Short mmCIF file of C-alpha atoms and ligand atoms in Angstrom, two decimals:
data_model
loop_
_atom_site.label_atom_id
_atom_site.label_comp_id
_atom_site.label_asym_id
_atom_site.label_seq_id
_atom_site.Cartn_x
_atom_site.Cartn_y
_atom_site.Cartn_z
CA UNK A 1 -4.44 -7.28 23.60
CA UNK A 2 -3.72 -9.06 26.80
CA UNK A 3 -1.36 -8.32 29.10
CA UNK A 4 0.70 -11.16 30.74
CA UNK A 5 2.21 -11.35 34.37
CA UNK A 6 6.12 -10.69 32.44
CA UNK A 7 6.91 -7.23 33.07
CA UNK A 8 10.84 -5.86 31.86
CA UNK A 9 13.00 -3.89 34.89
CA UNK A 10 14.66 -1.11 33.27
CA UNK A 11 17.80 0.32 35.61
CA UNK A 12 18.17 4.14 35.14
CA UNK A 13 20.36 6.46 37.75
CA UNK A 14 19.91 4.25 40.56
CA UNK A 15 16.04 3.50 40.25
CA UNK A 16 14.33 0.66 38.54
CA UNK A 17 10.90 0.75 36.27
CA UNK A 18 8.88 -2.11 35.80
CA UNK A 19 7.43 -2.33 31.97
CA UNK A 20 4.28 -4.27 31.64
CA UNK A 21 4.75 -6.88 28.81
CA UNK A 22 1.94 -7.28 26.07
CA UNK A 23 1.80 -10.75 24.57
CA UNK A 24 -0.11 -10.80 20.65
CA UNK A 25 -2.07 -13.47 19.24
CA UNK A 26 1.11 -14.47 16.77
CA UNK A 27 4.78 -12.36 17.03
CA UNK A 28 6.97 -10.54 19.44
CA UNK A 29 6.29 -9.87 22.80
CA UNK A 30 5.79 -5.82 23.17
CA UNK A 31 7.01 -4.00 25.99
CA UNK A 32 4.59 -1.05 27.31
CA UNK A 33 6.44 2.15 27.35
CA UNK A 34 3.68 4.58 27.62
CA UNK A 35 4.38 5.63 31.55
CA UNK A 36 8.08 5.73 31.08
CA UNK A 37 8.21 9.30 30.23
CA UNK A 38 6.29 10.66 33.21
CA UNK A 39 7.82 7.91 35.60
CA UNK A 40 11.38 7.94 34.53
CA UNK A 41 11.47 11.90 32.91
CA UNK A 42 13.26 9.94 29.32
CA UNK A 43 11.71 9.10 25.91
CA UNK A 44 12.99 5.87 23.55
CA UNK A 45 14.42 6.78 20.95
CA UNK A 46 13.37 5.01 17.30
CA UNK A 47 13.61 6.24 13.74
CA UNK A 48 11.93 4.81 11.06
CA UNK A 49 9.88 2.52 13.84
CA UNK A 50 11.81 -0.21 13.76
CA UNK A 51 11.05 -1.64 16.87
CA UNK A 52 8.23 -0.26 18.05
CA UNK A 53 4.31 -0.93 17.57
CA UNK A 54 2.60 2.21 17.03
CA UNK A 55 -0.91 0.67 17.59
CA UNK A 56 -2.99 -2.68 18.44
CA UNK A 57 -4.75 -4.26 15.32
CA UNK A 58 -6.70 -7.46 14.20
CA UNK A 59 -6.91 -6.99 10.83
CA UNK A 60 -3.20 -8.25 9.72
CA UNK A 61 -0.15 -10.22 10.96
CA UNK A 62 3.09 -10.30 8.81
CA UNK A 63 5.48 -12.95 10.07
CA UNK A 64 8.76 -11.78 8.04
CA UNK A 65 11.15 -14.47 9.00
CA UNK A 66 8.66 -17.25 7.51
CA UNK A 67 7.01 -15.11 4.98
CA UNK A 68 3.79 -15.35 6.24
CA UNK A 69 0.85 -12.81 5.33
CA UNK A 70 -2.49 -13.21 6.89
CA UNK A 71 -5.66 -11.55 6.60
CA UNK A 72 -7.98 -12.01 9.90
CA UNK A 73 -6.01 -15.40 9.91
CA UNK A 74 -6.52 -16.11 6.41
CA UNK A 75 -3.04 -17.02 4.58
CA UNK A 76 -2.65 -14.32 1.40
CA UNK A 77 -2.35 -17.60 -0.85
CA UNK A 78 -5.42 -18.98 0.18
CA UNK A 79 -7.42 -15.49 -0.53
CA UNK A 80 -5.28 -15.19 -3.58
CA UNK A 81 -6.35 -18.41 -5.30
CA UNK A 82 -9.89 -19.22 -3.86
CA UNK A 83 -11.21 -15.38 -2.94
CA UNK A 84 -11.82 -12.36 -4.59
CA UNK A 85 -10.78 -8.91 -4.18
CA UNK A 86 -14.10 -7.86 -2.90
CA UNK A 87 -14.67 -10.54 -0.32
CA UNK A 88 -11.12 -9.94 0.75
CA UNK A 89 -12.39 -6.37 1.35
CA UNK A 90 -15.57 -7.23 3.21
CA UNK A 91 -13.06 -9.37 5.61
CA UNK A 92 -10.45 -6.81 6.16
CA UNK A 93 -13.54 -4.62 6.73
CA UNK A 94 -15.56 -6.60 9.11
CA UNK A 95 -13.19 -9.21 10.44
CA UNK A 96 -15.41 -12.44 9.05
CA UNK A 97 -15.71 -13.76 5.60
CA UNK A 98 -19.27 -13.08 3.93
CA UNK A 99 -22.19 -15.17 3.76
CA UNK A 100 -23.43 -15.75 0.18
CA UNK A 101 -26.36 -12.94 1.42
CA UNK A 102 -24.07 -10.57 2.93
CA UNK A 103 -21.58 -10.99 0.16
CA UNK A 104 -24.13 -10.23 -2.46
CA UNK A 105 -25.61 -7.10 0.02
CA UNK A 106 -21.78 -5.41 0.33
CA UNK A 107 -20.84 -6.00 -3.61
CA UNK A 108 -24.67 -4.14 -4.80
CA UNK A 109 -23.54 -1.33 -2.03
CA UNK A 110 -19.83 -1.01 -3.84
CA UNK A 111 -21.39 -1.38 -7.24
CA UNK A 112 -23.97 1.68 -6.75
CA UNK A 113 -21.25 4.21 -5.54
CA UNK A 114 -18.96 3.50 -8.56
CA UNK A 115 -19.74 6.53 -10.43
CA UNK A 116 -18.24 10.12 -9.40
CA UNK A 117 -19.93 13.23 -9.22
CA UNK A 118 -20.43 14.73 -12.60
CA UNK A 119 -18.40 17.98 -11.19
CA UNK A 120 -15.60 15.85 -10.79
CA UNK A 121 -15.29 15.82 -14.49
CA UNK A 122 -14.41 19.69 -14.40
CA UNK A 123 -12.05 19.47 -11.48
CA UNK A 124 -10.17 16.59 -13.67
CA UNK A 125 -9.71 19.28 -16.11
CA UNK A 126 -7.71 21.68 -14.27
CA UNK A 127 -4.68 19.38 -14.21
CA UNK A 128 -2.18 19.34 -16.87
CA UNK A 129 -2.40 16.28 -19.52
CA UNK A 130 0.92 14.95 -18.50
CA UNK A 131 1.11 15.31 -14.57
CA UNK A 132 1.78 11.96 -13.20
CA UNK A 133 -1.61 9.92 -13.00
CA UNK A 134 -0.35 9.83 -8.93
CA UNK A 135 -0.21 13.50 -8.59
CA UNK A 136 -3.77 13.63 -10.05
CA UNK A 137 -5.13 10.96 -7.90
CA UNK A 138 -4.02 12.90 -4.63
CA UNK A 139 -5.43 15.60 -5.43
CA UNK A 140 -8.97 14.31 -6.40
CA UNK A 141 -9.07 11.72 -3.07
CA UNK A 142 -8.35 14.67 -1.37
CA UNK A 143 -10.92 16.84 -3.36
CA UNK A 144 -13.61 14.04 -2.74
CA UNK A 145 -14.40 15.34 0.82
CA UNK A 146 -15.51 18.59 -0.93
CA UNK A 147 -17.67 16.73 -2.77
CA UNK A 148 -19.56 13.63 -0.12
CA UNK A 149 -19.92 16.22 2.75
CA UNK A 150 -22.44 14.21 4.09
CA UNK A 151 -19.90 11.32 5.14
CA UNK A 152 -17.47 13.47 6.51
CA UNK A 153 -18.28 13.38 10.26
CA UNK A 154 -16.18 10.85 11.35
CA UNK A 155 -18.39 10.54 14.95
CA UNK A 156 -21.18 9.01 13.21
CA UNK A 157 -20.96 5.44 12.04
CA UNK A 158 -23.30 6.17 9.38
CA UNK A 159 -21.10 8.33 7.48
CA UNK A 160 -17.56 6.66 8.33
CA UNK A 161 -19.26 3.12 6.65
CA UNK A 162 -20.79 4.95 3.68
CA UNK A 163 -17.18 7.36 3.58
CA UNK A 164 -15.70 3.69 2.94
CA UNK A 165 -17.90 2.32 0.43
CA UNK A 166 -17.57 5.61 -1.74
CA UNK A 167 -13.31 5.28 -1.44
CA UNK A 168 -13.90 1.35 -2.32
CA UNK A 169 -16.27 2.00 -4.99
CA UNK A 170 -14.54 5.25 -6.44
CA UNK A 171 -11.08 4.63 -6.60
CA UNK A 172 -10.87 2.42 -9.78
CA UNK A 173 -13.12 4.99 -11.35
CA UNK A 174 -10.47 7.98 -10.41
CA UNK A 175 -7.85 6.08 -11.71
CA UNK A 176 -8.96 5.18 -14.59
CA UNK A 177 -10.24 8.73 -15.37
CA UNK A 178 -6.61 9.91 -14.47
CA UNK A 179 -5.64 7.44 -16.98
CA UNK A 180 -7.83 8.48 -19.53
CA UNK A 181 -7.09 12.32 -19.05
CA UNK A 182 -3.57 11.51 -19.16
CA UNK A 183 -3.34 10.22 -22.40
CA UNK A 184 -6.53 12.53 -24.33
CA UNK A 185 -9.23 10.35 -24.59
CA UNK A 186 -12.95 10.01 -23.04
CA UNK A 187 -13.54 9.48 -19.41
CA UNK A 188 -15.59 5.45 -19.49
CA UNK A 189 -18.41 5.75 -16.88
CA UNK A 190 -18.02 2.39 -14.73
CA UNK A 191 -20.14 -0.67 -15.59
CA UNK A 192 -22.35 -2.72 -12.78
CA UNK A 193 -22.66 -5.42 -14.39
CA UNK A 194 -18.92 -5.76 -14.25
CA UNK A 195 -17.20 -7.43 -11.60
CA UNK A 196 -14.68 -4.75 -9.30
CA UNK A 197 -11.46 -5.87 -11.55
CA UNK A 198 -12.91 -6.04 -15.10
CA UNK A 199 -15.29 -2.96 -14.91
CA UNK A 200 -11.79 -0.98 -14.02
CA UNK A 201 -10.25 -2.62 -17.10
CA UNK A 202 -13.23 -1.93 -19.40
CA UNK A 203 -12.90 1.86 -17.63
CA UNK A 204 -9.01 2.00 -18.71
CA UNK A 205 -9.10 0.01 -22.32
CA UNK A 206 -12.19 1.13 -23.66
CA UNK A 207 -13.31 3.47 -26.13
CA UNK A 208 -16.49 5.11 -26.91
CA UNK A 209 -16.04 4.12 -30.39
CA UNK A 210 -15.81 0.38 -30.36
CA UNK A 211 -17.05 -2.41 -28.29
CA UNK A 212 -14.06 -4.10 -26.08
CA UNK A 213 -14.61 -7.35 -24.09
CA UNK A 214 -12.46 -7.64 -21.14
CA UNK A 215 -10.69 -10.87 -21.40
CA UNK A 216 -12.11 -13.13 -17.97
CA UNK A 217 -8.30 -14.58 -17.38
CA UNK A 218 -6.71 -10.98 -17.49
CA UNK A 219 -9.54 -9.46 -15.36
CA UNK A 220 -9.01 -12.46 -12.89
CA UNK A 221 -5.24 -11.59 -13.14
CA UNK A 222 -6.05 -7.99 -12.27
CA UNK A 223 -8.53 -9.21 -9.42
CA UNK A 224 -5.61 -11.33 -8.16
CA UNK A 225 -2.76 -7.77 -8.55
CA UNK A 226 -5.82 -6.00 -6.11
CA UNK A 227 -6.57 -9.02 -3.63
CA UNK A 228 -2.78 -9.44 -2.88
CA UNK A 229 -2.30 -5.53 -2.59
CA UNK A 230 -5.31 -4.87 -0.19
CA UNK A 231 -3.79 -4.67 3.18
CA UNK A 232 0.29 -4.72 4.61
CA UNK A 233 -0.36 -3.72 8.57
CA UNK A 234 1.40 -0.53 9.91
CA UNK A 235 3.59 -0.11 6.89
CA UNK A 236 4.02 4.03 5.98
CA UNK A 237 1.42 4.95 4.28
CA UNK A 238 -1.16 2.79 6.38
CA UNK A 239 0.75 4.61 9.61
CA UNK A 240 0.23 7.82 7.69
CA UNK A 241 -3.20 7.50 7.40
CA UNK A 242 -3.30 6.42 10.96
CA UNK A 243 -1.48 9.71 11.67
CA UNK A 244 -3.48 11.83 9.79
CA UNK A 245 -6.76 10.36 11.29
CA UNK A 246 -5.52 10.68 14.44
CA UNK A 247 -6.19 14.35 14.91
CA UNK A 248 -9.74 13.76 13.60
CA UNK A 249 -9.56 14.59 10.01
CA UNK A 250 -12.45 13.31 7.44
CA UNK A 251 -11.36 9.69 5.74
CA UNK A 252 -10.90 11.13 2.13
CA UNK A 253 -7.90 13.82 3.41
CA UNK A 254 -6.46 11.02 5.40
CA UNK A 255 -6.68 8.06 2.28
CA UNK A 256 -5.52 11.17 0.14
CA UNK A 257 -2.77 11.48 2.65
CA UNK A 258 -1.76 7.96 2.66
CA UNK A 259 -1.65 7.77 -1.48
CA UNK A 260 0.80 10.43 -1.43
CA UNK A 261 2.80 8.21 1.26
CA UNK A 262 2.99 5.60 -1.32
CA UNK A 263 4.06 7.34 -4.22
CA UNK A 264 7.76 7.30 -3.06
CA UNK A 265 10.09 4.95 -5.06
CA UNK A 266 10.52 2.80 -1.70
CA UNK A 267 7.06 2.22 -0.90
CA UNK A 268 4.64 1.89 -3.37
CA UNK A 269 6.36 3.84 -6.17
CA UNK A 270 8.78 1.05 -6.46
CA UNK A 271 6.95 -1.06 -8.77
CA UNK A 272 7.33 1.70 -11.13
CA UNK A 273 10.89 2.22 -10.66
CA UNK A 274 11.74 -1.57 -10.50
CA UNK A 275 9.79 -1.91 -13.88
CA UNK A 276 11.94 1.30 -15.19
CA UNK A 277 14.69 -0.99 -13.75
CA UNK A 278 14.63 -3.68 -16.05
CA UNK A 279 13.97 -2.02 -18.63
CA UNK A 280 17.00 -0.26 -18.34
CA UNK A 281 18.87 -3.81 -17.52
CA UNK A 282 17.38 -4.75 -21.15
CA UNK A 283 19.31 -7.91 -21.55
CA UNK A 284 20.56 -10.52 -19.25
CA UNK A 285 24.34 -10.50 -20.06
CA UNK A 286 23.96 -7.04 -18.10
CA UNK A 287 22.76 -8.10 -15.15
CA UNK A 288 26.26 -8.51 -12.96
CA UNK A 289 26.95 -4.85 -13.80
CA UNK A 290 23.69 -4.02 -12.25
CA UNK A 291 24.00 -6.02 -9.24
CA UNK A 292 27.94 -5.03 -8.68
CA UNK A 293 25.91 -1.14 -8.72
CA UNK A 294 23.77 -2.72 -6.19
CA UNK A 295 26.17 -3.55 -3.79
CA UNK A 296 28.48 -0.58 -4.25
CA UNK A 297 28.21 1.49 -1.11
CA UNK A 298 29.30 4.58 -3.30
CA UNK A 299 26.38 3.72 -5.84
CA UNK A 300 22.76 4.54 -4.21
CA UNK A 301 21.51 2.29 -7.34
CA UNK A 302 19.43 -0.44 -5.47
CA UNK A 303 18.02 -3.66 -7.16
CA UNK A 304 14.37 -2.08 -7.42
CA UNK A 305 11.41 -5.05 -6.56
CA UNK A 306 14.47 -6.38 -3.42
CA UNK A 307 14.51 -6.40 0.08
CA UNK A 308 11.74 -5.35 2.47
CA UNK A 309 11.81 -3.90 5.96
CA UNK A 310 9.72 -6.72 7.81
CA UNK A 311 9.90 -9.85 4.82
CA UNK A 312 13.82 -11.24 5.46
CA UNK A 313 12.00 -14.60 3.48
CA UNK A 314 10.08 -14.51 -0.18
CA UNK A 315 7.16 -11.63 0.23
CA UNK A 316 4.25 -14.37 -0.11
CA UNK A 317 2.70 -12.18 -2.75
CA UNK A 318 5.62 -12.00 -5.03
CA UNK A 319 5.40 -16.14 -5.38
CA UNK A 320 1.93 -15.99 -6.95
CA UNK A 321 2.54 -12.72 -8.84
CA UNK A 322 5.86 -14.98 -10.28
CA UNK A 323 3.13 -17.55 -11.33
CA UNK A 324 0.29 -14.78 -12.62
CA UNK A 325 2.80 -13.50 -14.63
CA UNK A 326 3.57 -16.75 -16.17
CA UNK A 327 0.06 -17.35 -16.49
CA UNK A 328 -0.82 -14.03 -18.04
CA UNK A 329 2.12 -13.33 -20.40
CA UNK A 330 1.15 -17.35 -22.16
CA UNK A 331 -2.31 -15.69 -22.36
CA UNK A 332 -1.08 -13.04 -24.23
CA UNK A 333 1.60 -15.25 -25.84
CA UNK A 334 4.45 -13.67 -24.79
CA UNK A 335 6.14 -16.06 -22.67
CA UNK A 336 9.41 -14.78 -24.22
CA UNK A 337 8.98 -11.40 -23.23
CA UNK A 338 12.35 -10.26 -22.42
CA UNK A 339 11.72 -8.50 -19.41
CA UNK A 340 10.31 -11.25 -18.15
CA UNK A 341 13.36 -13.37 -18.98
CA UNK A 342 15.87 -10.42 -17.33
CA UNK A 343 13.51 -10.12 -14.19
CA UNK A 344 13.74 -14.20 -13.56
CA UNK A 345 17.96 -14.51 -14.62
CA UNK A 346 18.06 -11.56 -11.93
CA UNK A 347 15.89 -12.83 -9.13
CA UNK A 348 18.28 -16.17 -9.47
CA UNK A 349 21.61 -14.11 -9.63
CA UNK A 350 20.42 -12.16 -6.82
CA UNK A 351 19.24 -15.01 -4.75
CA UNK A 352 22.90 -16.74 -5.11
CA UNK A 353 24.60 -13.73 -4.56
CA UNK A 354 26.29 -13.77 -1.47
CA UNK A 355 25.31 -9.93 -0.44
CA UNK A 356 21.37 -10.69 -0.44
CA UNK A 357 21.82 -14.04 0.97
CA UNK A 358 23.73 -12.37 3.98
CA UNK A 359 21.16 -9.28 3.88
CA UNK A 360 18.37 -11.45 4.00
CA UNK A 361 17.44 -9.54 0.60
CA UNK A 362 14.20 -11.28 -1.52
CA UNK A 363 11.75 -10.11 -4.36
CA UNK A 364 8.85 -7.93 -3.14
CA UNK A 365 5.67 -7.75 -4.18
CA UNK A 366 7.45 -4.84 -6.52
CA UNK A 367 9.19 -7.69 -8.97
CA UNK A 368 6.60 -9.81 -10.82
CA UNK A 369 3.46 -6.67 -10.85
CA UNK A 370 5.07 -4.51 -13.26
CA UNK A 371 5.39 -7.40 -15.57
CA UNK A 372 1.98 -8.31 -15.23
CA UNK A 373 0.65 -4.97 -15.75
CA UNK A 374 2.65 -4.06 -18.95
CA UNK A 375 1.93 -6.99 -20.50
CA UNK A 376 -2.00 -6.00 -19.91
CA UNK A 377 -0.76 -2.36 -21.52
CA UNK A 378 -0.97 -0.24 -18.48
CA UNK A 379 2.14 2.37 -18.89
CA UNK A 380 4.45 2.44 -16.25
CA UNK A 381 3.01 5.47 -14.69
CA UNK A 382 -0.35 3.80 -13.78
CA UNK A 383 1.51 1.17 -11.56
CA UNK A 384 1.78 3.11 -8.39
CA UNK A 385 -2.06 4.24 -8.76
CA UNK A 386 -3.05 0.55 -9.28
CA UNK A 387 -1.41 -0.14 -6.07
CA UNK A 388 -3.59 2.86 -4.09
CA UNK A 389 -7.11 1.87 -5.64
CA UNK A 390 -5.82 -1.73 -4.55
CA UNK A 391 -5.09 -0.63 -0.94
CA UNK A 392 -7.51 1.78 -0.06
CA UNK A 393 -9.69 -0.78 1.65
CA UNK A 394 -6.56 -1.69 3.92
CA UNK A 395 -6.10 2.15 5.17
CA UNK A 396 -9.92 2.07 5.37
CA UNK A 397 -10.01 -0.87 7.40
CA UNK A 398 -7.62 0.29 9.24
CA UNK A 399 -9.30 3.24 9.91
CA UNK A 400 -12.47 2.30 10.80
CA UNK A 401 -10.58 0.39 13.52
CA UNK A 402 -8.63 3.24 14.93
CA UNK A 403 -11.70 5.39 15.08
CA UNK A 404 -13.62 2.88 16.72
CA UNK A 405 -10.63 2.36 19.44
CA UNK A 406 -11.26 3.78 22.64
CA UNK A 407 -7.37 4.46 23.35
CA UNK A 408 -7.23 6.62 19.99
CA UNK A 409 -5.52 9.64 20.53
CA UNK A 410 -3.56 12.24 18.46
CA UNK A 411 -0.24 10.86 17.14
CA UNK A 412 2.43 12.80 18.33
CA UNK A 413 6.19 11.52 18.47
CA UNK A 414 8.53 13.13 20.72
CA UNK A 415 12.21 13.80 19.31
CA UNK A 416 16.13 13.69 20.47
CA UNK A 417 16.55 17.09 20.19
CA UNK A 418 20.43 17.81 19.23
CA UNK A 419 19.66 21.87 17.82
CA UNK A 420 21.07 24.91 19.71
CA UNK A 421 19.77 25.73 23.24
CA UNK A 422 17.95 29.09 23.82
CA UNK A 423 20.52 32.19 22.68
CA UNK A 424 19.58 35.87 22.13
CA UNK A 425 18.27 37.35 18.90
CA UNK A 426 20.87 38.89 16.91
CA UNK A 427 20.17 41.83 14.76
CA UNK A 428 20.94 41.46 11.20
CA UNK A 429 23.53 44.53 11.15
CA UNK A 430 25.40 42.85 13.84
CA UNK A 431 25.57 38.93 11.90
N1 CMC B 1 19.36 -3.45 -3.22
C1 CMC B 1 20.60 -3.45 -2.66
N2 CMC B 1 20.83 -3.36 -1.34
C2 CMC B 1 19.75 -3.26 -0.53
C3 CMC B 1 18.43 -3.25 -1.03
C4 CMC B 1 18.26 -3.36 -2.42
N3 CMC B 1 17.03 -3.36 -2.96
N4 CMC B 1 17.57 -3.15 0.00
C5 CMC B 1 18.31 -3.08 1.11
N5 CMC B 1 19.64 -3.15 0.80
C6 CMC B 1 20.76 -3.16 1.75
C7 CMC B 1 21.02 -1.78 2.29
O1 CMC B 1 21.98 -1.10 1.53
C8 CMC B 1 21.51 -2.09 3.70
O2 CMC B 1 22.84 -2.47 3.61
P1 CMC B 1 23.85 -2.13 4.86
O3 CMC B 1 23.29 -2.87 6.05
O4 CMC B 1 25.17 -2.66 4.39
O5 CMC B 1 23.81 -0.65 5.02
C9 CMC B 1 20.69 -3.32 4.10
O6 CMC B 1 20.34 -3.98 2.85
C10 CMC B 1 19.42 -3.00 4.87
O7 CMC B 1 18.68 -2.03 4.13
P2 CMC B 1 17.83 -0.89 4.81
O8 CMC B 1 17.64 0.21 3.82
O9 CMC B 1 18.41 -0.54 6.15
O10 CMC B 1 16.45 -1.65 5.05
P3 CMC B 1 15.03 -1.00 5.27
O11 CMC B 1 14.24 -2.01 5.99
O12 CMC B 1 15.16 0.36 5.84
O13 CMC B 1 14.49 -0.82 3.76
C11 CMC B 1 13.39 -1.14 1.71
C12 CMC B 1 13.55 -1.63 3.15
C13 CMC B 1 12.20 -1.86 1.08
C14 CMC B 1 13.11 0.37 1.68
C15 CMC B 1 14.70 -1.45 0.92
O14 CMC B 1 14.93 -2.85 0.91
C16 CMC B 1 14.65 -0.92 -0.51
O15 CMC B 1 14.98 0.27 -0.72
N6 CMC B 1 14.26 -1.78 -1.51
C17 CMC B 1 14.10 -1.31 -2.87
C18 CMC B 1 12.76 -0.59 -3.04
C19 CMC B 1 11.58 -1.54 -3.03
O16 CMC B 1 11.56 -2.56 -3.70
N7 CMC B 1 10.53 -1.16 -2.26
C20 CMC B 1 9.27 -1.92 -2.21
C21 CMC B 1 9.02 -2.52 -0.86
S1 CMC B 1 7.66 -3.69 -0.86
C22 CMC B 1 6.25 -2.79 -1.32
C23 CMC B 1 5.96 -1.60 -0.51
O17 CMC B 1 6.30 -1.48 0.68
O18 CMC B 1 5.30 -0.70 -1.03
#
């Protein structure tokens, strides 16, 4: 962060307040309010955060007007077509891209922390066969720090780097096992001698009882669904994991923490809904009726897979997932998959609609993933969970940065209050 010679002048009851102005690498210019409440006695007041930075970072810059994502200055179609997920990890992780040495040193370190604690196993089988494979994951990210105590002290760097290896490493193997429980069959032990994306498809698809091959252009689709999910800066659940670090909690409460951020239908749970979504649409002479619901102010209906708080472009990711799921849905030749044909009449309807034009209103990442991951037989429910294993290495990253900030300090918004001021107890017989 450096701090320029602008400064702002803020007028208030006859007195004036200079604010010191920050000036970023790439963006807006961001005004330093962190005096203004013991100089001027007042707080600013922001829901939802959207103006405000809530930290400094390195690790990702969104420009939303141009729909631009970068990763330590890497454009997300560059990483998307000539990285992989886990050298996109090693770079959110350590800023750089890998040598071919250190590459090969950070992929044996994920590979040998792939498998979970046999316990695990019995904790799996306290939840019911048919919770949500999201409800199960919380719960057994959060479990996970009662079972690697030894990287749970977040003041020594030992632990914090092995704490993020294990999440890395053990996150396609929860979700697959939540999978797997979900629908009565076998937990699959992971496979090193897979790479990251096809060892979690032989975990999900395969059976004790047969031999299965994972398909090389459907694991590289899956690599590609991971790489372009790994890191969004200081959207909620990446600020909730922030939040929950901030007070010094261990790394697997505060990833469990941020997992159940993402759930929600307009973060991360929307790929599920926006699947659910077309479904529902079924053909494409339905379409108008859906998006006159979408642009009903009495209807809450919103066109799942639209709109984003920071992208007012195309989110970057959503042009190569359109072209994955191209790719993938020829591979399994079904080009003519009907959803597919209802998600691309309603992206072009909704992209000459006057309403989203005006709104600024463009697929998300949400639109093309579901496709994808149907069409590789993942149910809808195992969407949202796909998204967290993807992701964990950004709220890791971003993590490991926060921790290692000297500035960090408990999170701790202040409020407009507009509640009752102090009145006397009443006694119930007198109410
Ligand atoms: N369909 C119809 N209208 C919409 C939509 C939509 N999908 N999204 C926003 N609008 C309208 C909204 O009604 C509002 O209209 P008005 O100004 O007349 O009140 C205007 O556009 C601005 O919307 P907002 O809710 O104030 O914007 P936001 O930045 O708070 O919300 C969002 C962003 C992503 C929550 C929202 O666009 C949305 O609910 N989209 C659908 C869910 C979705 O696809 N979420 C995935 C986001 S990308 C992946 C991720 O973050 O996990």
């Amino acid at each position: 962060m450096t701090e320029t010679k602008k400064s702002a002048t803020l007028s208030l009851d006859g007195k004036t307040y200079e604010l010191p102005i920050f000036s970023p690498t790439a963006g807006p210019d961001v005004l330093d309010i962190r005096k203004l409440y013991a100089q001027a006695g007042v707080f600013t007041y922001d829901p939802g955060f959207t103006s405000t930075a809530s930290c400094d970072s390195t690790i990702t810059y969104i420009d939303g007007n141009e729909g631009i994502l970068l990763h330590r200055g890497y454009p997300i179609d560059q990483l998307a077509s000539k990285s992989h997920y886990l050298e996109v990890c090693y770079l959110l992780l350590y800023g750089e891209l890998p040598t071919a040495t250190q590459l090969e040193d950070f992929e044996t370190r994920v590979t040998r922390h792939t498998m979970v604690h046999e316990q695990m196993h019995n904790f799996f089988r306290g939840f019911r066969r048919d919770a949500h494979p999201m409800a199960t994951l919380v719960g057994v990210v959060g479990a996970m720090s009662a079972f690697y105590h030894d990287s749970t002290d977040i003041s020594d760097p030992w632990q914090r780097e092995v704490a993020a290896i294990r999440l890395i490493a053990k996150l396609p193997t929860i979700a697959a096992m939540a999978y797997k429980y979900s629908i009565g069959q076998p937990f699959v032990y992971p496979r090193n001698d897979l790479d990251y994306a096809a060892n979690f498809l032989h975990m999900c698809f395969s059976v004790p009882a047969e031999d299965y091959n994972v398909n090389p252009i459907l694991s590289r689709a899956m690599d590609r669904i991971f790489t372009l999910h790994a890191d969004h800066e200081q959207n909620a659940s990446t600020s909730t994991v922030r939040l929950a670090s901030s007070s010094g909690a261990n790394p697997f409460a505060c990833i469990a923490a941020g997992i159940a951020c993402l759930w929600g239908p307009a973060h991360g749970g929307a790929n599920q809904a926006c699947l659910e979504m077309l479904k529902e649409i079924g053909s494409v002479d339905r379409i108008p009726e859906f998006i006159a619901r979408a642009k009903d102010k009495n209807d809450p209906f919103r066109l799942m897979g639209f709109g984003h708080r920071v992208y007012k472009n195309t989110d970057p990711r959503a042009k190569v997932l359109k072209q994955s799921a191209d790719e993938v849905l020829e591979l399994l030749g079904v080009e003519d998959n009907p959803l597919l044909q209802v998600a691309k009449e309603l992206e072009r309807t909704a992209l000459n609609d006057p309403y989203f034009i005006e709104k600024k209103l463009f697929p998300n990442v949400d639109f093309y993933s579901g496709i994808i991951l149907e069409a590789m037989g993942f149910p809808t429910s195992m969407f949202t969970p796909i998204f967290a294993l993807s992701r964990t290495v950004g709220w890791i990253s971003q993590w490991k940065e926060m921790i290692a900030d000297p500035q960090n300090k408990i999170g701790r918004p202040r409020q407009l209050y507009l509640g009752e001021t102090a009145r006397d107890y009443v006694d119930i017989e007198k109410r």
